Coordinates of C-alpha atoms in Angstrom, one line a residue:
Chain A
X1 CA -23.8 -7.7 26.6
X2 CA -20.6 -7.6 24.5
X3 CA -19.8 -4.0 26.4
X4 CA -19.8 -6.1 29.8
X5 CA -17.6 -8.9 28.3
X6 CA -15.3 -6.7 27.1
X7 CA -14.8 -5.0 29.9
X8 CA -14.1 -8.3 32.1
X9 CA -11.7 -9.0 29.2
X10 CA -9.9 -5.8 29.5
X11 CA -9.2 -5.8 33.2
X12 CA -8.5 -9.5 33.0
X13 CA -5.7 -8.5 30.7
X14 CA -4.5 -5.6 33.0
X15 CA -4.3 -8.3 35.8
X16 CA -2.2 -10.4 33.8
X17 CA 0.0 -7.7 32.7
X18 CA 1.2 -6.3 35.9
X19 CA 4.2 -8.5 37.0
X20 CA 5.4 -8.3 33.5
X21 CA 5.0 -4.5 33.3
X22 CA 6.8 -4.3 37.0
X23 CA 9.8 -6.6 35.4
X24 CA 9.9 -3.9 32.4
X25 CA 9.6 -1.0 34.8
X26 CA 12.7 -2.5 36.9
X27 CA 14.7 -3.1 33.8
X28 CA 14.3 0.5 32.4
X29 CA 15.4 2.0 35.6
X30 CA 18.5 0.2 35.9
X31 CA 19.2 0.9 32.0
X32 CA 18.6 4.5 33.3
X33 CA 20.9 4.1 36.1
X34 CA 23.8 2.7 33.5
X35 CA 23.4 5.5 31.3
X36 CA 23.3 8.1 34.2
X37 CA 26.6 6.4 35.6
X38 CA 28.3 6.7 31.9
X39 CA 27.3 10.0 31.6
X40 CA 29.3 11.1 34.8
X41 CA 32.3 9.1 34.4
X42 CA 32.4 11.1 30.8
X43 CA 32.1 14.5 32.4
X44 CA 34.4 13.6 35.1
X45 CA 37.3 12.9 32.6
X46 CA 36.4 15.7 30.3
X47 CA 36.8 18.0 33.5
X48 CA 39.8 16.0 34.5
X49 CA 41.7 16.2 31.4
X50 CA 40.8 19.9 30.5
X51 CA 42.6 20.6 34.0
X52 CA 45.0 18.4 33.8
X53 CA 46.2 19.4 29.9
X54 CA 45.5 23.0 30.7
X55 CA 43.4 23.2 27.7
X56 CA 42.4 26.9 27.2
X57 CA 38.9 27.7 28.2
X58 CA 38.2 29.3 24.4
X59 CA 38.9 25.8 22.8
X60 CA 37.5 23.3 25.5
X61 CA 35.5 25.0 28.5
X62 CA 34.9 22.3 31.7
X63 CA 31.7 20.8 32.1
X64 CA 31.7 23.3 35.0
X65 CA 31.8 26.2 33.3
X66 CA 29.1 25.2 30.9
X67 CA 26.8 24.1 33.7
X68 CA 27.4 27.7 35.1
X69 CA 26.5 29.0 31.8
X70 CA 23.4 26.8 31.5
X71 CA 22.5 28.1 35.0
X72 CA 23.0 31.8 34.4
X73 CA 20.9 31.6 31.0
X74 CA 17.9 29.3 33.2
X75 CA 17.8 31.0 36.3
X76 CA 16.4 34.4 35.2
X77 CA 12.7 35.4 34.7
X78 CA 11.1 33.7 31.3
X79 CA 10.0 37.5 30.5
X80 CA 14.0 38.8 30.8
X81 CA 15.6 39.8 27.6
X82 CA 18.7 38.2 28.8
X83 CA 18.7 34.4 29.2
X84 CA 17.3 31.4 27.1
X85 CA 13.8 31.9 27.3
X86 CA 12.9 34.6 25.0
X87 CA 15.5 33.4 22.2
X88 CA 14.4 29.6 22.6
X89 CA 10.5 30.4 22.2
X90 CA 11.7 32.8 19.4
X91 CA 13.1 29.5 17.5
X92 CA 10.5 27.4 18.9
X93 CA 7.7 29.6 17.1
X94 CA 9.2 29.5 14.2
X95 CA 10.6 26.0 13.5
X96 CA 6.8 24.7 14.7
X97 CA 5.3 27.6 12.3
X98 CA 7.7 26.4 9.3
X99 CA 6.7 22.7 10.3
X100 CA 3.4 23.0 10.6
X101 CA 3.3 24.8 7.2
X102 CA 5.6 22.7 5.4
X103 CA 4.0 19.3 6.6
X104 CA 0.8 20.2 5.2
X105 CA 2.2 21.5 1.9
X106 CA 4.4 18.4 1.5
X107 CA 1.4 16.1 2.3
X108 CA -1.0 17.9 -0.1
X109 CA 1.3 17.9 -2.7
X110 CA 2.8 14.2 -2.1
X111 CA -1.1 13.0 -2.3
X112 CA -1.6 14.9 -5.6
X113 CA 1.8 13.6 -7.0
X114 CA 0.6 9.9 -5.8
X115 CA -3.0 10.3 -6.9
X116 CA -2.3 11.7 -10.4
X117 CA 0.2 10.7 -13.0
X118 CA 0.0 13.8 -14.8
X119 CA 1.0 15.7 -11.8
X120 CA 3.9 13.5 -10.7
X121 CA 5.4 13.4 -14.3
X122 CA 4.8 17.4 -14.2
X123 CA 6.9 17.8 -10.8
X124 CA 8.9 14.7 -10.0
X125 CA 12.0 16.0 -12.2
X126 CA 12.0 19.3 -9.8
X127 CA 11.2 17.1 -6.6
X128 CA 14.0 14.7 -7.7
X129 CA 16.7 17.7 -8.5
X130 CA 15.7 19.4 -5.1
X131 CA 16.1 16.3 -3.2
X132 CA 19.6 16.2 -4.4
X133 CA 20.4 19.7 -3.6
X134 CA 21.6 20.1 -0.4
X135 CA 18.7 22.6 0.4
X136 CA 20.0 24.5 3.1
X137 CA 22.5 26.2 0.6
X138 CA 19.1 27.8 -0.6
X139 CA 19.0 30.0 2.9
X140 CA 20.7 32.7 1.7
X141 CA 18.6 33.3 -1.4
X142 CA 15.3 33.1 1.0
X143 CA 16.7 35.5 3.5
X144 CA 17.0 37.8 0.5
X145 CA 13.5 37.1 -0.6
X146 CA 12.2 37.2 3.0
X147 CA 14.5 39.5 5.1
X148 CA 15.9 39.0 8.5
X149 CA 12.7 38.8 10.4
X150 CA 10.8 35.6 11.3
X151 CA 9.6 35.1 7.7
X152 CA 13.1 33.7 6.6
X153 CA 13.1 31.4 9.6
X154 CA 9.7 30.3 8.7
X155 CA 9.8 29.8 5.3
X156 CA 13.4 27.7 5.2
X157 CA 12.0 25.5 8.2
X158 CA 9.1 24.9 6.2
X159 CA 11.3 24.0 2.8
X160 CA 13.0 21.7 4.9
X161 CA 9.8 20.3 6.3
X162 CA 8.1 19.9 2.9
X163 CA 10.7 18.0 1.0
X164 CA 10.7 15.3 3.9
X165 CA 7.0 15.0 3.9
X166 CA 6.7 15.4 0.0
X167 CA 8.8 12.4 -0.8
X168 CA 7.5 10.2 2.5
X169 CA 3.9 10.7 1.8
X170 CA 4.2 10.1 -1.9
X171 CA 6.4 6.9 -1.4
X172 CA 3.7 5.8 1.5
X173 CA 0.6 6.2 -0.8
X174 CA 1.9 4.6 -3.6
X175 CA 3.2 1.7 -1.7
X176 CA -0.6 0.6 -0.8
X177 CA -1.4 -3.0 -1.1
X178 CA -3.4 -3.7 -4.3
X179 CA -5.8 -6.1 -2.7
X180 CA -7.0 -3.6 -0.3
X181 CA -7.6 -1.2 -3.3
X182 CA -9.4 -4.1 -5.1
X183 CA -11.6 -4.5 -1.7
X184 CA -12.6 -0.7 -2.0
X185 CA -13.2 -1.1 -5.8
X186 CA -15.6 -4.0 -5.3
X187 CA -17.5 -1.9 -2.8
X188 CA -17.7 1.1 -5.6
X189 CA -15.9 3.2 -3.2
X190 CA -15.1 6.6 -5.0
X191 CA -11.6 7.7 -5.3
X192 CA -11.9 10.1 -2.3
X193 CA -12.8 7.1 0.0
X194 CA -9.7 5.3 -1.5
X195 CA -7.7 7.7 -0.7
X196 CA -9.2 8.5 2.6
X197 CA -10.2 5.0 4.1
X198 CA -7.0 3.0 2.8
X199 CA -4.3 4.8 1.2
X200 CA -4.0 7.9 4.0
X201 CA -4.2 5.3 6.9
X202 CA -1.8 2.7 4.9
X203 CA 1.0 5.6 4.6
X204 CA 0.6 6.5 8.3
X205 CA 4.1 5.1 9.1
X206 CA 5.7 6.8 6.1
X207 CA 4.0 10.0 7.0
X208 CA 5.3 10.0 10.5
X209 CA 8.8 8.7 9.7
X210 CA 9.0 12.1 7.5
X211 CA 7.6 14.2 10.5
X212 CA 10.1 12.7 12.3
X213 CA 12.8 13.8 10.2
X214 CA 10.9 17.0 9.4
X215 CA 10.9 18.1 13.5
X216 CA 14.8 18.1 13.2
X217 CA 15.1 19.7 10.1
X218 CA 12.7 22.5 11.0
X219 CA 14.9 23.1 13.9
X220 CA 18.1 23.0 11.8
X221 CA 16.8 25.4 9.1
X222 CA 15.5 28.1 11.9
X223 CA 18.8 28.1 13.3
X224 CA 20.9 28.5 10.0
X225 CA 18.5 31.2 9.0
X226 CA 19.1 32.9 12.7
X227 CA 22.9 32.6 11.8
X228 CA 22.5 34.2 8.3
X229 CA 20.8 37.5 10.7
X230 CA 18.3 37.8 13.2
X231 CA 17.2 39.7 16.2
X232 CA 16.1 36.9 18.5
X233 CA 16.7 33.1 18.6
X234 CA 19.2 30.4 19.8
X235 CA 21.2 31.2 16.5
X236 CA 21.7 34.2 17.9
X237 CA 22.6 33.4 21.4
X238 CA 25.5 30.9 19.8
X239 CA 26.8 33.9 17.2
X240 CA 27.0 36.4 20.3
X241 CA 28.8 33.8 22.2
X242 CA 30.8 33.1 19.6
X243 CA 31.7 36.6 18.8
X244 CA 33.3 37.0 22.2
X245 CA 34.7 33.6 22.5
X246 CA 32.9 32.4 25.3
X247 CA 32.7 28.5 24.1
X248 CA 31.0 27.7 27.4
X249 CA 28.2 30.0 26.2
X250 CA 28.2 28.1 22.9
X251 CA 28.2 24.5 24.5
X252 CA 25.5 26.1 26.8
X253 CA 23.0 26.9 24.0
X254 CA 23.9 23.6 21.8
X255 CA 22.8 21.7 25.2
X256 CA 19.6 23.3 25.2
X257 CA 19.1 23.1 21.4
X258 CA 19.7 19.1 22.1
X259 CA 17.1 18.9 24.8
X260 CA 14.7 20.6 22.5
X261 CA 15.4 18.3 20.0
X262 CA 15.2 15.4 22.0
X263 CA 11.8 16.2 23.4
X264 CA 10.2 17.2 20.1
X265 CA 11.4 13.9 18.8
X266 CA 10.0 12.0 21.6
X267 CA 6.8 13.9 21.2
X268 CA 6.5 12.8 17.5
X269 CA 7.0 9.1 18.4
X270 CA 4.3 9.0 21.3
X271 CA 2.2 10.6 18.6
X272 CA 3.0 7.8 16.4
X273 CA 2.4 5.0 18.9
X274 CA -0.9 6.4 19.5
X275 CA -2.0 6.8 15.6
X276 CA -0.5 4.4 14.1
X277 CA -1.3 1.6 16.8
X278 CA -1.5 -1.3 14.4
X279 CA 1.8 -1.3 12.9
X280 CA 4.4 -4.2 13.8
X281 CA 2.1 -6.1 15.0
X282 CA 1.9 -8.6 12.1
X283 CA -1.5 -8.2 10.4
X284 CA -3.0 -10.8 8.5
Chain B
X1 CA -41.2 -36.8 -28.2
X2 CA -42.0 -36.2 -24.1
X3 CA -44.3 -38.9 -22.9
X4 CA -47.3 -38.1 -21.0
X5 CA -45.6 -39.8 -17.7
X6 CA -42.5 -37.3 -18.2
X7 CA -45.1 -34.4 -18.7
X8 CA -46.5 -34.9 -15.3
X9 CA -43.1 -35.1 -13.6
X10 CA -41.9 -32.0 -15.2
X11 CA -45.0 -30.4 -13.7
X12 CA -44.4 -31.7 -10.6
X13 CA -41.0 -30.3 -10.3
X14 CA -40.3 -26.5 -10.2
X15 CA -39.4 -25.3 -13.3
X16 CA -35.2 -25.0 -13.2
X17 CA -34.5 -21.3 -12.4
X18 CA -32.5 -18.8 -14.8
X19 CA -29.0 -18.5 -14.1
X20 CA -27.8 -15.8 -11.6
X21 CA -24.5 -16.0 -13.4
X22 CA -24.0 -17.0 -17.0
X23 CA -20.8 -17.0 -18.8
X24 CA -20.1 -17.9 -22.3
X25 CA -17.3 -18.0 -24.2
X26 CA -15.7 -15.9 -21.7
X27 CA -11.6 -15.3 -22.7
X28 CA -9.2 -13.1 -21.5
X29 CA -5.6 -12.0 -23.0
X30 CA -3.1 -10.3 -21.1
X31 CA 0.1 -8.8 -22.1
X32 CA 2.9 -9.6 -20.1
X33 CA 5.9 -7.5 -19.3
X34 CA 7.9 -8.3 -22.1
X35 CA 5.1 -7.0 -24.6
X36 CA 4.2 -10.9 -25.7
X37 CA 0.2 -11.9 -25.0
X38 CA -0.8 -14.5 -22.5
X39 CA -3.9 -16.0 -23.1
X40 CA -5.6 -16.8 -19.6
X41 CA -8.9 -17.6 -20.3
X42 CA -10.3 -19.2 -23.4
X43 CA -14.0 -19.9 -24.1
X44 CA -15.2 -20.5 -20.5
X45 CA -18.7 -21.4 -20.6
X46 CA -20.4 -21.6 -16.8
X47 CA -24.0 -21.5 -15.7
X48 CA -24.9 -20.6 -11.8
X49 CA -28.2 -20.8 -10.6
X50 CA -29.7 -18.9 -7.3
X51 CA -28.7 -20.6 -4.4
X52 CA -26.5 -23.1 -5.7
X53 CA -22.9 -23.6 -4.4
X54 CA -20.3 -23.8 -6.9
X55 CA -16.3 -24.7 -6.5
X56 CA -13.9 -24.4 -9.1
X57 CA -10.6 -26.3 -9.0
X58 CA -7.7 -26.3 -11.4
X59 CA -4.2 -25.9 -11.9
X60 CA -2.3 -22.9 -10.8
X61 CA -2.4 -19.8 -13.3
X62 CA -5.0 -21.4 -15.0
X63 CA -6.8 -18.4 -14.5
X64 CA -9.6 -19.2 -12.0
X65 CA -8.8 -16.2 -9.9
X66 CA -8.8 -14.1 -13.3
X67 CA -12.6 -15.5 -14.0
X68 CA -13.7 -14.3 -10.2
X69 CA -12.1 -11.0 -10.8
X70 CA -14.1 -10.3 -14.0
X71 CA -17.3 -11.8 -12.4
X72 CA -16.4 -9.3 -9.4
X73 CA -16.5 -6.4 -12.2
X74 CA -13.0 -5.7 -11.2
X75 CA -11.4 -7.2 -14.6
X76 CA -13.5 -5.9 -17.4
X77 CA -14.6 -8.7 -19.6
X78 CA -13.4 -8.1 -23.0
X79 CA -14.2 -11.4 -25.1
X80 CA -17.3 -13.2 -24.8
X81 CA -20.2 -12.6 -22.6
X82 CA -20.5 -12.4 -18.9
X83 CA -24.0 -11.8 -17.5
X84 CA -25.3 -11.1 -13.9
X85 CA -28.8 -11.5 -12.9
X86 CA -29.7 -10.7 -16.8
X87 CA -27.4 -8.1 -17.2
X88 CA -24.0 -7.8 -18.5
X89 CA -21.5 -7.0 -15.8
X90 CA -19.8 -3.3 -16.3
X91 CA -18.4 -2.8 -13.1
X92 CA -18.2 -4.2 -9.4
X93 CA -22.3 -4.4 -8.3
X94 CA -23.6 -4.0 -4.6
X95 CA -25.2 -7.6 -5.4
X96 CA -21.7 -9.4 -5.0
X97 CA -20.0 -9.7 -1.9
X98 CA -16.0 -10.8 -2.3
X99 CA -14.1 -12.5 0.2
X100 CA -10.1 -12.3 -0.3
X101 CA -7.5 -14.6 0.1
X102 CA -6.2 -14.2 3.7
X103 CA -9.1 -11.9 4.7
X104 CA -7.6 -8.7 3.6
X105 CA -8.8 -6.9 6.4
X106 CA -7.8 -2.7 7.3
X107 CA -5.7 -3.2 10.4
X108 CA -6.4 0.5 11.3
X109 CA -10.3 -0.4 11.7
X110 CA -11.8 -2.9 14.5
X111 CA -13.6 -5.9 13.7
X112 CA -16.8 -3.9 13.9
X113 CA -15.7 -1.1 11.5
X114 CA -14.0 -3.6 9.1
X115 CA -17.5 -5.5 8.9
X116 CA -19.1 -1.7 8.3
X117 CA -17.1 -0.7 5.7
X118 CA -19.3 -1.9 2.7
X119 CA -22.2 0.2 4.4
X120 CA -20.3 3.3 4.5
X121 CA -18.7 3.8 1.2
X122 CA -19.8 3.6 -2.6
X123 CA -22.4 5.9 -1.8
X124 CA -24.0 4.5 1.3
X125 CA -24.3 6.1 4.7
X126 CA -26.6 3.7 6.4
X127 CA -25.8 3.1 10.1
X128 CA -27.3 -0.7 10.9
X129 CA -25.8 -1.5 14.1
X130 CA -28.2 -4.0 14.4
X131 CA -27.3 -5.7 11.2
X132 CA -23.6 -5.5 11.8
X133 CA -24.5 -7.3 15.4
X134 CA -26.5 -10.2 13.8
X135 CA -23.7 -10.8 11.3
X136 CA -21.0 -10.8 14.0
X137 CA -23.2 -13.2 16.1
X138 CA -23.6 -15.5 13.2
X139 CA -20.1 -15.9 12.7
X140 CA -19.4 -16.6 16.2
X141 CA -17.8 -12.9 16.6
X142 CA -20.0 -11.3 19.2
X143 CA -17.7 -10.4 21.5
X144 CA -14.8 -9.2 19.1
X145 CA -16.6 -6.4 17.6
X146 CA -14.0 -3.8 19.5
X147 CA -10.8 -6.2 18.6
X148 CA -8.4 -5.2 15.8
X149 CA -7.3 -7.6 13.1
X150 CA -3.6 -8.0 14.7
X151 CA -5.7 -9.7 17.8
X152 CA -7.2 -12.3 16.2
X153 CA -6.2 -15.8 14.7
X154 CA -6.1 -16.2 11.1
X155 CA -9.5 -18.1 11.1
X156 CA -11.1 -15.4 12.9
X157 CA -9.5 -12.8 10.7
X158 CA -11.3 -14.7 7.6
X159 CA -14.5 -14.9 9.2
X160 CA -14.6 -11.2 9.4
X161 CA -13.9 -11.1 6.1
X162 CA -16.7 -13.3 5.4
X163 CA -19.0 -10.9 7.5
X164 CA -17.7 -8.2 5.8
X165 CA -18.7 -9.3 2.5
X166 CA -22.0 -10.1 3.7
X167 CA -22.9 -6.8 5.0
X168 CA -24.7 -5.7 2.1
X169 CA -26.7 -8.6 2.1
X170 CA -25.4 -9.4 -1.4
X171 CA -27.2 -12.5 -3.6
X172 CA -23.6 -13.6 -4.7
X173 CA -20.4 -14.3 -2.5
X174 CA -17.2 -14.8 -4.5
X175 CA -14.6 -16.5 -2.6
X176 CA -10.8 -16.6 -3.9
X177 CA -8.8 -19.2 -2.0
X178 CA -10.2 -17.8 1.2
X179 CA -8.8 -20.3 3.6
X180 CA -5.4 -21.0 1.9
X181 CA -3.4 -19.6 4.4
X182 CA -5.1 -21.5 7.1
X183 CA -3.8 -24.8 9.0
X184 CA -5.6 -28.2 7.7
X185 CA -8.1 -28.3 11.1
X186 CA -8.8 -25.0 11.3
X187 CA -9.6 -24.7 7.4
X188 CA -12.0 -27.7 8.0
X189 CA -13.8 -26.1 10.9
X190 CA -14.2 -22.7 8.5
X191 CA -15.6 -25.1 5.7
X192 CA -18.3 -26.4 8.4
X193 CA -18.9 -22.7 9.4
X194 CA -19.0 -21.8 5.9
X195 CA -21.6 -24.4 5.1
X196 CA -24.0 -23.3 7.9
X197 CA -23.4 -19.8 6.8
X198 CA -24.5 -20.7 3.4
X199 CA -27.1 -22.8 4.6
X200 CA -28.7 -20.5 6.3
X201 CA -28.0 -17.4 4.0
X202 CA -29.3 -18.8 0.9
X203 CA -26.7 -16.9 -1.3
X204 CA -25.2 -18.2 -4.5
X205 CA -21.5 -18.9 -4.0
X206 CA -18.9 -19.2 -6.2
X207 CA -15.8 -20.7 -4.5
X208 CA -12.0 -20.8 -6.0
X209 CA -10.3 -22.9 -4.2
X210 CA -6.9 -25.5 -4.3
X211 CA -7.7 -28.2 -2.2
X212 CA -9.9 -30.8 -3.7
X213 CA -11.8 -31.9 -0.2
X214 CA -12.8 -28.3 0.3
X215 CA -14.3 -28.3 -3.0
X216 CA -16.2 -31.3 -2.8
X217 CA -17.3 -30.8 0.6
X218 CA -18.6 -27.3 0.5
X219 CA -20.3 -27.5 -3.3
X220 CA -23.2 -28.6 -5.0
X221 CA -21.3 -29.0 -8.1
X222 CA -17.0 -28.7 -8.6
X223 CA -15.9 -27.2 -12.1
X224 CA -12.6 -28.2 -12.9
X225 CA -10.4 -25.8 -15.2
X226 CA -7.7 -26.8 -17.7
X227 CA -4.1 -25.3 -17.7
X228 CA -3.6 -22.2 -19.1
X229 CA -5.5 -21.1 -21.1
X230 CA -8.2 -22.0 -18.6
X231 CA -11.0 -23.9 -19.8
X232 CA -14.0 -25.7 -18.3
X233 CA -12.9 -29.1 -18.5
X234 CA -15.6 -30.9 -16.5
X235 CA -18.7 -29.8 -14.1
X236 CA -19.3 -32.6 -11.8
X237 CA -22.4 -32.8 -9.2
X238 CA -21.9 -33.6 -5.5
X239 CA -25.0 -35.7 -4.9
X240 CA -24.1 -35.9 -1.1
X241 CA -27.0 -34.5 1.2
X242 CA -26.1 -31.8 3.8
X243 CA -25.3 -31.1 6.5
X244 CA -22.2 -32.6 5.4
X245 CA -19.5 -33.2 8.0
X246 CA -15.9 -33.9 7.4
X247 CA -16.4 -37.2 9.8
X248 CA -18.9 -38.8 7.5
X249 CA -18.2 -37.7 4.0
X250 CA -14.9 -39.6 3.5
X251 CA -16.7 -42.6 4.0
X252 CA -19.6 -41.7 1.4
X253 CA -18.7 -43.5 -1.8
X254 CA -19.5 -40.6 -4.0
X255 CA -16.8 -38.5 -2.2
X256 CA -14.2 -40.9 -2.9
X257 CA -15.1 -41.4 -6.8
X258 CA -15.5 -37.7 -6.9
X259 CA -12.0 -36.9 -5.5
X260 CA -10.7 -39.6 -7.8
X261 CA -12.0 -38.1 -11.0
X262 CA -11.0 -34.8 -10.0
X263 CA -7.5 -35.7 -9.0
X264 CA -7.2 -37.8 -12.4
X265 CA -8.3 -34.4 -14.1
X266 CA -5.9 -32.3 -12.0
X267 CA -3.1 -34.7 -12.6
X268 CA -3.6 -34.9 -16.6
X269 CA -3.4 -31.3 -16.7
X270 CA -0.3 -31.0 -14.8
X271 CA -1.2 -31.1 -11.1
X272 CA -2.5 -28.8 -8.7
X273 CA 0.6 -26.7 -7.8

């Protein structure tokens, strides 16, 4: 009975939302057109000024030559050793592994710190000190420890991810409203039940903010590790292009990395919207 | 001492039930942040019988919320004795359901899951869909089980809060200013609803409120507390027949007299707010 009425309610809501959705869709399309137009103008100015001012191509290449470099990197077989696919996969693979590893470790340690005063007092000074340190400066040390293979890339990506998850999950778990904990205590809930049912969902927005930052950090860490020495990866593509003054090639690699960053960020955002569906809805 | 006539009368009436909640000499002292001691409660004596509806009114900061937290087992009772159904309160009990201020629902759970929460924590694993359906139906929420709290009005959210407090079928319902965040009309409707739920469920209710009219409308007995440190200033029986309605209660002579008396006591204590 309640199922049928729910369905009715849902279809009524869809009907009511249709004109509004169409209007929103139109506004979105118009916004994209404006942005695309702006970019075309910018590219034309860039191309024009490089030609007009005779800027040497090893300082600033024309957009045309960047597009050309992009095309020659993309228009190859995905299995080919030249082109972007193999290095891109290498970079993505290492960044993703580091991201998953660092996220899990950061979440676990952040949870332990939030739950136990002893662990907090024990670890907080180091967490704070390392938080203030520009962590990427540790990269050469990590390369010494893990070598020039995939290990050092994964380790640096994991390290950068770890810290943003550690701090964010700790802060989020500690930010749980005391009334919600009172509710669980009044039900004689165990500590783990309070953590799982109240604190963790409560911290979800914080955790996702940490993951969102960490996606970019993991990519950053991997690229820097590749700069320091690697056989494969987008960082290698950039350093190789730089060594032969192929500035257009550097630009093209940056475009690829930017696209990857945007894609991962958008993915995180979608995931957050799906998981933390209740946020920003003005509860209670 | 007792005349034979009185003896007959006594035998005709059932003997008074023993108190379900009994407080005697209950006191509470908090340590403020600057290290000084704040006496929140001072020698509270109160007895509540099974099935009774008792409202507590008192000035802000008189410790009435603290009192309720102690009965709920959320704050320890260190001075005096606090007995629930013959046993000293040592912590939260399955016999007590708490209705919090502003509903306090978990926004990531839908209405059904919120009401089911007490049945799946604290060592309970019972799946009782029929019980949840009955509770939601009783509160007029039958069609809203799949909705999330943010999709409900404040009054409906608090109805969910009441259902959740009733989920374990506790004997005692503790309510801490449950309708304080609602507008006046919704509040009256919720009061009438609560009266109906109380009458059908037969629970013992302890309600803390700022509203004199709400206290009188709902209660068998209104307990007026003093300013901090809180003591019981007076207990007033409400001799108005049930079911009561806001349309008729205001013209009941006992209502005006009670409201006047409570107001007078609170004004002498420095007002309600």
